[in-house]
XYZ file of C-alpha atoms in Angstrom:
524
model
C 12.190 88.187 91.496
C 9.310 88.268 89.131
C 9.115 85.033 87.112
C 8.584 85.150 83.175
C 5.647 82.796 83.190
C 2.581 84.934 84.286
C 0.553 82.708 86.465
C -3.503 83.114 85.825
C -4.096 83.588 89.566
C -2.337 82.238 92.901
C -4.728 80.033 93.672
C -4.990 77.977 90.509
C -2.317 76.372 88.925
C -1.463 77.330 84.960
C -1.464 73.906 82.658
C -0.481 73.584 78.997
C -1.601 71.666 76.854
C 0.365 70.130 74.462
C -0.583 67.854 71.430
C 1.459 65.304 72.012
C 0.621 62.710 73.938
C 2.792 59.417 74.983
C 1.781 56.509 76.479
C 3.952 56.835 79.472
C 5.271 59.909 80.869
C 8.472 60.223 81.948
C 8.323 60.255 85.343
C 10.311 63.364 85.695
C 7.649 65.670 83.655
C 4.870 64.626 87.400
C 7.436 66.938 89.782
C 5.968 70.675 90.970
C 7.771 73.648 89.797
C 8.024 76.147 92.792
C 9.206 79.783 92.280
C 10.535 82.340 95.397
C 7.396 84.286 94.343
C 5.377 81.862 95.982
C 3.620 81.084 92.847
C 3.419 77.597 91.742
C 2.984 76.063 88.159
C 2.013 72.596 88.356
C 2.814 70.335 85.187
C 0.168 67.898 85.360
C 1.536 64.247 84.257
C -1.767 63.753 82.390
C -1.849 66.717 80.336
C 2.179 66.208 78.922
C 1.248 63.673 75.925
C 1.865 63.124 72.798
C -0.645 61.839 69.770
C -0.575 62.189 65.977
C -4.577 62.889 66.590
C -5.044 66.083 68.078
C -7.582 65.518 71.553
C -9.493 67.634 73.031
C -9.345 69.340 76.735
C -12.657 67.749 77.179
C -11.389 64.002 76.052
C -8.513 64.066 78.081
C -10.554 64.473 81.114
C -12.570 61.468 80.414
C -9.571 59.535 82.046
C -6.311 57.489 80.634
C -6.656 55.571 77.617
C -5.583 52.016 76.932
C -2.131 51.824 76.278
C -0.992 50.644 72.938
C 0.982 51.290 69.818
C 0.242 54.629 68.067
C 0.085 54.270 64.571
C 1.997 56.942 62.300
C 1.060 58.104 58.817
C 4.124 56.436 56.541
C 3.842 53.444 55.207
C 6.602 51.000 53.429
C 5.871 48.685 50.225
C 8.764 46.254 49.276
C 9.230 42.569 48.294
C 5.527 41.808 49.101
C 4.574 43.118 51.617
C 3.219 46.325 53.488
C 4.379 47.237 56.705
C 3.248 50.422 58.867
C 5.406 52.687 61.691
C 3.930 52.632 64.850
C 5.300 54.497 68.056
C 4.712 52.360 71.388
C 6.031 55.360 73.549
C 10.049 54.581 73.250
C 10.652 53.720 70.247
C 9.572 53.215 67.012
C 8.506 49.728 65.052
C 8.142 48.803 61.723
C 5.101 46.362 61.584
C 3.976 44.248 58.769
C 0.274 45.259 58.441
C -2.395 43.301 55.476
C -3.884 45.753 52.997
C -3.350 48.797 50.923
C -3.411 52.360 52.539
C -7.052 52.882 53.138
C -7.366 49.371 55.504
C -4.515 49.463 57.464
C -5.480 46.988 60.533
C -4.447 43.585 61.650
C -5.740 40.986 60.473
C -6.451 37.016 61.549
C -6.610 35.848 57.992
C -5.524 32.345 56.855
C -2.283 31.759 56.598
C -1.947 29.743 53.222
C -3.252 32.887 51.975
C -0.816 35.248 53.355
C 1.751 32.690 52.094
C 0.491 32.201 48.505
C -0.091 36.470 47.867
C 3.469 36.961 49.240
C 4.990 33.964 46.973
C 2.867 35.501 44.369
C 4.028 39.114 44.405
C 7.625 37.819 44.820
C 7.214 35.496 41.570
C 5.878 38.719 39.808
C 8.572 40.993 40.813
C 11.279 38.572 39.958
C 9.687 38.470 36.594
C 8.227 41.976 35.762
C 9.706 44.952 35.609
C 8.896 47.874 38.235
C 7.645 50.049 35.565
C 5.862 49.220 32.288
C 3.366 49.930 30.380
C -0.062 48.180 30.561
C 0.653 45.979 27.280
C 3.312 44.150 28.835
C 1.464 41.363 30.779
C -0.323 40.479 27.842
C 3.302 40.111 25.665
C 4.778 37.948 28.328
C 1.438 35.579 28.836
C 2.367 34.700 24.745
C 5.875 34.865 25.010
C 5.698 32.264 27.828
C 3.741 30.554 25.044
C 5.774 30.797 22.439
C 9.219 30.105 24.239
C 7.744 26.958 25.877
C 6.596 25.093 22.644
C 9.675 26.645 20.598
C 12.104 25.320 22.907
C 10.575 21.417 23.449
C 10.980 21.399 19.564
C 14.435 22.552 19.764
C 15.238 19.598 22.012
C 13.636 17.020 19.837
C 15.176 18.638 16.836
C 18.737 17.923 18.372
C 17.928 14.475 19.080
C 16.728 13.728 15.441
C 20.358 15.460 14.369
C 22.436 13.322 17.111
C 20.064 10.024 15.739
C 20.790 11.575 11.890
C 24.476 11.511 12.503
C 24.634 8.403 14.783
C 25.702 9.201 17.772
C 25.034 6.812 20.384
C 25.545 3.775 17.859
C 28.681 1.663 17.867
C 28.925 2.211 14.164
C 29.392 6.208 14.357
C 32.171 7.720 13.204
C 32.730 10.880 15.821
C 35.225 12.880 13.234
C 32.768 12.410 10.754
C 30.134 14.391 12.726
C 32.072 16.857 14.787
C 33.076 17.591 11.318
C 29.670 18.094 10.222
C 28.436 20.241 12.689
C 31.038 22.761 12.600
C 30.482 23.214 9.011
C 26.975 23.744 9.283
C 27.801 26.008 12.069
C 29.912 28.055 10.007
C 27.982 28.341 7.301
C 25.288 29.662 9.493
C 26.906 32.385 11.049
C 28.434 33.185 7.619
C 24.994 33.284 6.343
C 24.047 35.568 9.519
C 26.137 38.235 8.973
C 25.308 38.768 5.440
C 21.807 39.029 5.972
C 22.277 41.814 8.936
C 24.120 43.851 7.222
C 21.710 43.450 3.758
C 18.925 44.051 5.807
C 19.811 46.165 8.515
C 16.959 49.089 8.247
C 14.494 46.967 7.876
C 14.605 45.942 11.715
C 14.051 49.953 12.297
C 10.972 50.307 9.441
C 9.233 47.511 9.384
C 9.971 45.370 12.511
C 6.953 43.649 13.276
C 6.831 41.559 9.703
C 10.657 41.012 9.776
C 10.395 39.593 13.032
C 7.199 37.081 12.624
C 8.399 36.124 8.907
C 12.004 34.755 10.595
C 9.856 33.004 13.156
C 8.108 31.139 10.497
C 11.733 30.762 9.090
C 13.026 29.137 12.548
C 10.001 26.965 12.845
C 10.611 25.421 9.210
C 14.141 25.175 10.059
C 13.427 22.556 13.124
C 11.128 20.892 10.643
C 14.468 20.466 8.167
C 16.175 19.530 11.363
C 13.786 16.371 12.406
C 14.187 15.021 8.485
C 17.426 14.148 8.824
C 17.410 10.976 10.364
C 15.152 9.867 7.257
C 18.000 11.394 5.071
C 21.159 10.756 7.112
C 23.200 10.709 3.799
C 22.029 14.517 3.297
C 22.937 15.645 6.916
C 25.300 18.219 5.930
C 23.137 20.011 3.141
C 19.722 19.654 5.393
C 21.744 20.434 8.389
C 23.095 23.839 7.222
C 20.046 24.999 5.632
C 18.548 24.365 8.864
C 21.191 26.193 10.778
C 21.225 29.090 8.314
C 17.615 30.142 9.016
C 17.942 29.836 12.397
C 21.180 32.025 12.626
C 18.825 34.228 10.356
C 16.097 34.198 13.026
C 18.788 34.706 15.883
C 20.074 37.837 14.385
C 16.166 39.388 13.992
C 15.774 38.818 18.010
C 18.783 40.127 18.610
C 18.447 43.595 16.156
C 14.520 44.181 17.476
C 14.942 43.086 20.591
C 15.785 46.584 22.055
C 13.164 48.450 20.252
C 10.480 46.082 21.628
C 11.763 46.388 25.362
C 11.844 50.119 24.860
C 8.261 50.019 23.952
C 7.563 49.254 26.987
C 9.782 51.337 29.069
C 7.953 54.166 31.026
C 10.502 55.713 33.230
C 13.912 54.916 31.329
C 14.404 51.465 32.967
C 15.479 49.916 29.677
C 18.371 48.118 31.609
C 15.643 46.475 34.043
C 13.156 45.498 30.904
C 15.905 43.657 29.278
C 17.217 42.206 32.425
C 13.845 41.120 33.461
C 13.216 39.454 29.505
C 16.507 37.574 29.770
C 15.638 36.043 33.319
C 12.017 35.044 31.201
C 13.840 33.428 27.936
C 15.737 31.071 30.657
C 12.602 30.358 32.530
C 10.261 29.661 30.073
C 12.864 27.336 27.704
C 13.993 25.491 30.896
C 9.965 24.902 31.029
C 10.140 23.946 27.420
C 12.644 21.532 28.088
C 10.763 19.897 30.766
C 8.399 19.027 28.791
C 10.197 17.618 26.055
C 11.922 15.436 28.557
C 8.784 14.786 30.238
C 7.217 13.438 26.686
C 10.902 11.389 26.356
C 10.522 9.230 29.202
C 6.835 8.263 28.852
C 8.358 6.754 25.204
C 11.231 5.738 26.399
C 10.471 1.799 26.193
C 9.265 2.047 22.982
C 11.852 2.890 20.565
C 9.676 3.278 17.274
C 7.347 5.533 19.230
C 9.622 7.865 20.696
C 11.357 8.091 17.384
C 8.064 9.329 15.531
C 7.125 11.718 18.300
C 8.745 14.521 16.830
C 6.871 14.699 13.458
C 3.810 13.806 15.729
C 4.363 16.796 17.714
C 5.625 19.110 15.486
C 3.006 20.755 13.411
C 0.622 21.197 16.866
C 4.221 22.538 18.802
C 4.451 24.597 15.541
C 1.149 25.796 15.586
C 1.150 27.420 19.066
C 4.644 28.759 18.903
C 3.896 30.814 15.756
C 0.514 32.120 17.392
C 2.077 33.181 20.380
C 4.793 35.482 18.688
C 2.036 36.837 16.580
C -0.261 37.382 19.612
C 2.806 38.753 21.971
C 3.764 41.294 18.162
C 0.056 42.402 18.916
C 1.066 43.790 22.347
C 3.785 45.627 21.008
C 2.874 49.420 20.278
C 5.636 51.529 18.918
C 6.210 54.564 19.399
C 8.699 55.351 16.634
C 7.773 57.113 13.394
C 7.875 55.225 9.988
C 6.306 56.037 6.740
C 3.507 53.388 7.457
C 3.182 54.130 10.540
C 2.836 57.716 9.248
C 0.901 57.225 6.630
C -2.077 55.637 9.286
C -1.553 58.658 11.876
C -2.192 61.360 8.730
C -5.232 58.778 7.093
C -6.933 58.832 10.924
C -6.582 62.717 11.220
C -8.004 63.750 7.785
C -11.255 61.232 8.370
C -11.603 62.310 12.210
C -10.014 65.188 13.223
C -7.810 63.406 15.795
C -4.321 61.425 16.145
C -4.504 58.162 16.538
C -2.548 56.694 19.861
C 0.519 54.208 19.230
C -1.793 51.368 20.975
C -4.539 52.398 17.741
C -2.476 52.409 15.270
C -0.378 48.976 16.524
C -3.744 47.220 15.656
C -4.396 49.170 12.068
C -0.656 47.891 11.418
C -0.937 44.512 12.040
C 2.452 42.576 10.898
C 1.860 43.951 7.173
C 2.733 41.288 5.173
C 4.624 41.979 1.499
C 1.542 40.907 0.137
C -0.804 42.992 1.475
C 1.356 46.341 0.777
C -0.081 48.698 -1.621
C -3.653 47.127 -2.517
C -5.744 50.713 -1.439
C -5.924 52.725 -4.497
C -2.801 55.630 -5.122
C -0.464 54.585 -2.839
C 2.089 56.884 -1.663
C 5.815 56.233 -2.412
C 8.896 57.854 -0.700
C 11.977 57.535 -3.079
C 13.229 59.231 -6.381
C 11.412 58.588 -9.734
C 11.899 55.434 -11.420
C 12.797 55.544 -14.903
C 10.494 52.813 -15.877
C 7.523 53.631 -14.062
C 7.027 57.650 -14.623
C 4.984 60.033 -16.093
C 7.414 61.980 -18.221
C 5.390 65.316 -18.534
C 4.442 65.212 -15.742
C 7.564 64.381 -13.991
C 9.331 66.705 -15.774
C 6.798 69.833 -14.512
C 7.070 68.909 -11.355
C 11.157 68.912 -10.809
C 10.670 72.661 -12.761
C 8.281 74.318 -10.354
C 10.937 73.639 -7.781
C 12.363 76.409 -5.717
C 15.173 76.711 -3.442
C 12.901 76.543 -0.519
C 11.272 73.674 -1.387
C 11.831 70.429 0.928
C 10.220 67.956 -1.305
C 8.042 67.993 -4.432
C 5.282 65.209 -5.604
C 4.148 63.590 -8.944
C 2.278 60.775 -10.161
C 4.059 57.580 -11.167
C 2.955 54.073 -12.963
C 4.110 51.401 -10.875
C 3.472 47.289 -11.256
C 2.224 44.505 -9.137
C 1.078 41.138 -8.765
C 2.308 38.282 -11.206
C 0.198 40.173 -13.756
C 2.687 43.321 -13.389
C -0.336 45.202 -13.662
C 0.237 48.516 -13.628
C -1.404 50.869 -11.201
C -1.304 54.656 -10.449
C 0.402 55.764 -7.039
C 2.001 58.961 -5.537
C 5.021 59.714 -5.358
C 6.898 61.685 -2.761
C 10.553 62.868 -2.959
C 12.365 64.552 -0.468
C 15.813 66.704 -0.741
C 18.528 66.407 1.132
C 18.521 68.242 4.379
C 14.903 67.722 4.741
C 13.757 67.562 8.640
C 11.236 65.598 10.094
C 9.117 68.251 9.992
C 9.242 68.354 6.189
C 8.647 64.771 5.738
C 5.129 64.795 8.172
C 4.506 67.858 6.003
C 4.666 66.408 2.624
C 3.609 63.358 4.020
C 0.454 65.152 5.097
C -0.176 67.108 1.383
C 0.324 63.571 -0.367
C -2.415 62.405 2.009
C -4.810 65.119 1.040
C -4.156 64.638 -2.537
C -4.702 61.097 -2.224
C -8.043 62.015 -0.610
C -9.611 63.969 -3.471
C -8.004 61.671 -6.182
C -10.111 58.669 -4.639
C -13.206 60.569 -4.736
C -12.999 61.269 -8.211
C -12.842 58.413 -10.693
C -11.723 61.651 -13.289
C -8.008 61.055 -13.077
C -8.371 57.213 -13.632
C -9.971 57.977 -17.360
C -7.703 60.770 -18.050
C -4.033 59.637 -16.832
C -2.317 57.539 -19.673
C 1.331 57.065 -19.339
C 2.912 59.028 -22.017
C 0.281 61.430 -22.803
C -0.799 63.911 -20.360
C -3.049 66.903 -21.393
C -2.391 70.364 -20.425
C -6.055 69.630 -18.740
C -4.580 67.409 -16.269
C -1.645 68.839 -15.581
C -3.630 72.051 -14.612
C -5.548 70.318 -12.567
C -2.487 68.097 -10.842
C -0.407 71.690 -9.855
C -3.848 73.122 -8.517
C -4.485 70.065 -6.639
C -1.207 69.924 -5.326
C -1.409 73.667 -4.270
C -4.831 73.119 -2.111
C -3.429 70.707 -0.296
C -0.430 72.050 0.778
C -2.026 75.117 1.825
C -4.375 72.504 3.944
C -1.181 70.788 5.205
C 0.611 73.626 6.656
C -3.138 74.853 8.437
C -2.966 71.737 10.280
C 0.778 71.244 11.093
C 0.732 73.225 14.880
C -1.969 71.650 15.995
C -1.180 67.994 14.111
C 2.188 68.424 16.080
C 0.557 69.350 19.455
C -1.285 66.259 19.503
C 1.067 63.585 18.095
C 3.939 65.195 20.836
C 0.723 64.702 23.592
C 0.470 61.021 22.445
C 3.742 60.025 22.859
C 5.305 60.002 19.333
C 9.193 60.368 18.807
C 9.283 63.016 16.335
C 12.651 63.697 16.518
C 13.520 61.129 13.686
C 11.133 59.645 11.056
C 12.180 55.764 10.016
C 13.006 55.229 6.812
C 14.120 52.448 4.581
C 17.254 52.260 2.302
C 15.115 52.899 -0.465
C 13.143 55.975 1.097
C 16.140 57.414 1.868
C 17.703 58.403 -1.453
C 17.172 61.944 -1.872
C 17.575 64.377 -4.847
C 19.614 67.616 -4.481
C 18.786 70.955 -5.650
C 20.768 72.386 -8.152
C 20.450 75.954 -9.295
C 22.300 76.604 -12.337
C-alpha cells in the first residue's frame, strides 16, 4: 500500500515545519509514525510549535528557548488601566501591563504612582464624557469655578433669609414665614413661566448673552437675598424679587442647557454629556457648600462676625462666579446657524476667501451685549420694513422689481439708536415665505457684498436723505444690488462646500421672532 505522504528518501526522515510554536508539546505529537511500506515519517517534538513570530529553520536549531508567556497582539483599555493577552501554552491570560501600545513591558515602578494615575483616570472618567470635543476641559475647569462660588453664596443667602424671617428665635412666628416663602415661591415660578414663553427664541438666536445676562441676574438676586435681615419688615417684597430672578435664571439653564451639551457631542452621546454635567452640578455645589460651612464654623463664636460675612464675601464670591460662566461661554462653539453668526461666516469669506470654523467665529461673537449690536456702519436687518424708519421711494422700487421667483428682496432703511435716537442708515433684508436656508445664506451673502462697496464709498452717506431719493441713486442702488447678487450666486457651491466641511448645521438657519415675519407674494 503506497502511502499519500511521499517520503524525500528512506533513509531520512520528512519534517514539517510549522509556525506555531508552544511552549510545551503535547507529549503525544514526540511518537514515530510507521507505515507497512517500511517508510518512516518522524514528527520531531521540537519542530511542532507554535509562535505569533515566525522563526527560522536555522533559529530553531540553536536549541529550546526559555519558557514563558507569549505575548499576543490585542490589547484591552477600560476603567484605567491597560492589560495585554498573553498565551503561556494552555491557556490564555489577560495581564495588566503599564503603558500605551508602543511600550508594552512590565514594569517595577512605584506604587503610589500606579495608585494615583489609576485614581486619576477613574476620577476623569466618572466626570468626562467618553467622547467630546477638545473645548470641553476648558468649560468644566470654569464651571467647577463658577458652581463652587455660586453655590457657597446660595447657602449664606438662605441663612440671611432664615435670620430675616427669624427662625431660630423664640420670638418667630412659623405661620408667618412658611407663609412668606410660599408666596415668594409662587410668585417666582409665576414670573418663570411668563418669561419662557416671552422669550423663548431667544435661547435658540442669541444664547450666549441670554445666558450670562441671567447670571448677572441670579448673582444680584443673592445680593437682594442677604439684605433682608437689615430689612426684615420688607421680607416678602425683597424676598420675591429675589426669587423671581432666580426662577428667571433657572429657566435660561434649563432652555440652553441642551444646546451647550450638544456642542460638545462628537459621536451622538448627548445622553452621556448631560449625564456626565448633572453628576458635575452635584459635585461641584456639594464643594460649594463645604466651603460655606467651612467659613461658618471658623465664625461660629462670634456672632457679629459671622453675621457680616456674607456682605464680606459677596462681591469677591460674586466676582469669580460671574468670570467663570463668562470664561466656561468662551469654550462653547456652536455649531448652529443664526443671522450673527451668519453675518461673521459671510464678513470672513468676502475679506479672505475662506469660512471661518465654529471655534473662530465663537471668539468674533463674544456674548454680544445689546449695547454693542449695530455700531459697524450699514448694518444688516432681517424683518419687514418699518413704517417709521423707511425710505419710501426707495422701498416702494424695490417691492416692484419683485418677481415670482424671487426669495427675498433688499432696500435701505433709516433706523435709530442710542439715547440720542440718532438715526443711522442700515440694510435691510426681507425674506418670503417659503424661503429655504439656502435663500437666506444667499441673500444674506448679496447684503454682505452690498454692504462692502457701500463702506468704501462715503457717496451714499451725502446723497441718501430720507424722503428724497434721486433717480441718481436709485440707479445706482438696483445696479448695486444686481452685481452683487450675481457675485453671491458665483460663490454659493463652493461657500456651501466649505461651511458643510466645517461642521455647520445648514439644515435650519436661527432666527428670532422678529426675523421671522415674512412678506408674501401676491400677483394680482
Amino acid at each position: 500500500m503506497q502511502s499519500t505522504l511521499n517520503p524525500i528518501s528512506n533513509s531520512s526522515s520528512h519534517q514539517f515545519q510549522l509556525p506555531w510554536k508552544y511552549a510545551k508539546p503535547p507529549q503525544c505529537i514526540s511518537k514515530t509514525l510507521k507505515f507497512t511500506s517500511k517508510k518512516t515519517l518522524t514528527f520531531a517534538a521540537n519542530s511542532l510549535r507554535t509562535s505569533i513570530n515566525y522563526e527560522s529553520e536555522e533559529s530553531l536549531n540553536k536549541g529550546p528557548e526559555p519558557a514563558g508567556p507569549t505575548k499576543l497582539p490585542v490589547v484591552v483599555r477600560g476603567s484605567g488601566r491597560v492589560s495585554r493577552y498573553f498565551w503561556d501554552g494552555n491557556c490564555l491570560q489577560l495581564i495588566s501591563v503599564d503603558g500605551g501600545a508602543s511600550s508594552f513591558r512590565f514594569e517595577s515602578d512605584d506604587q503610589f504612582r500606579k495608585l494615583f494615575k489609576i485614581c486619576s483616570l477613574t476620577v476623569r472618567d466618572f466626570f468626562i464624557p467618553k467622547q467630546v470635543s477638545g473645548n470641553y476641559m476648558g468649560y468644566v475647569k470654569w464651571k467647577f469655578l463658577h458652581r463652587l462660588f455660586s453655590s457657597a453664596l446660595q447657602v449664606l443667602a438662605t441663612q440671611a433669609m432664615f435670620r430675616a424671617i427669624g427662625i431660630g428665635h423664640s420670638h418667630s412666628l412659623p405661620a408667618a414665614a412658611a407663609l412668606n416663602w410660599v408666596m415668594k415661591d409662587g410668585l417666582g415660578r409665576l414670573c418663570r413661566c411668563i418669561y419662557t414663553a416671552s422669550l423663548a427664541s431667544a435661547f435658540d438666536t442669541n444664547l450666549k448673552r441670554v445666558r450670562f445676562l441671567t447670571s448677572v441676574m441670579f448673582s444680584l438676586s443673592i445680593g437682594v437675598e442677604l439684605l433682608t435681615p437689615v430689612f426684615p419688615q420688607y421680607f416678602l417684597l425683597l424676598a420675591s424679587l429675589a426669587n423671581i430672578a432666580k426662577q428667571i435664571s433657572l429657566a435660561c439653564y434649563l432652555a440652553t442647557g441642551s444646546a451647550v451639551h450638544r456642542s460638545f457631542a462628537v459621536a451622538d452621546n448627548l445622553g452621556e454629556i448631560s449625564a456626565k454635567a448633572q453628576i458635575q452640578t452635584v459635585c461641584f455645589d456639594n464643594l460649594g457648600l463645604m466651603l460655606a460651612a467651612s467659613l461658618n464654623m471658623l465664625l461660629k463664636n462670634n456672632q457679629r462676625l459671622q453675621a457680616g460675612l456674607p456682605f464680606v464675601v459677596y462681591p469677591i464670591f460674586s466676582a469669580i462666579d460671574l468670570l467663570g460662566i463668562y470664561q466656561a461661554l468662551k469654550h462653547v462653539h456652536l455649531q448652529t446657524l443664526t443671522k450673527d453668526r451668519l453675518e461673521i461666516i459671510l464678513d470672513k469669506w468676502i475679506e479672505s476667501g475662506h469660512v471661518p470654523s465654529p471655534a473662530e467665529v465663537s471668539k468674533d461673537e463674544g456674548i454680544d451685549f445689546l449695547w454693542s449690536k449695530g455700531r459697524q456702519m450699514w448694518p444688516i436687518r432681517i424683518g419687514c420694513i418699518n413704517p417709521k424708519g423707511q425710505i419710501p421711494k426707495l422701498s416702494m422700487m424695490a417691492m416692484q422689481s419683485l418677481s415670482g421667483e424671487d426669495y427675498y428682496f433688499m432696500c435701505m432703511e433709516i433706523f435709530c439708536r442710542g439715547l440720542a435716537r440718532k438715526g443711522q442708515l442700515g440694510i435691510l433684508l426681507c425674506l418670503r415665505e417659503g424661503a429655504s436656508s439656502t435663500d437666506i445664506i444667499l441673500g444674506m451673502l448679496q447684503a454682505c457684498y452690498v454692504r462692502k462697496a457701500l463702506q468704501l464709498s462715503s457717496w451714499w452717506m451725502n446723497m441718501v436723505v430720507a424722503g428724497d431719493v434721486s433717480d441718481l441713486v436709485l440707479n445706482e442702488w438696483f445696479k448695486l444690488n444686481e452685481d452683487s447678487k450675481q457675485c453671491a450666486k458665483r460663490d454659493m457651491c463652493l461657500l456651501n462646500e466649505q461651511m458643510s466641511g466645517l461642521g455647520w448645521a445648514m439644515k435650519n438657519i436661527l432666527l428670532s421672532t422678529q426675523e421671522r415675519v415674512q412678506y408674501s407674494f401676491v400677483d394680482d
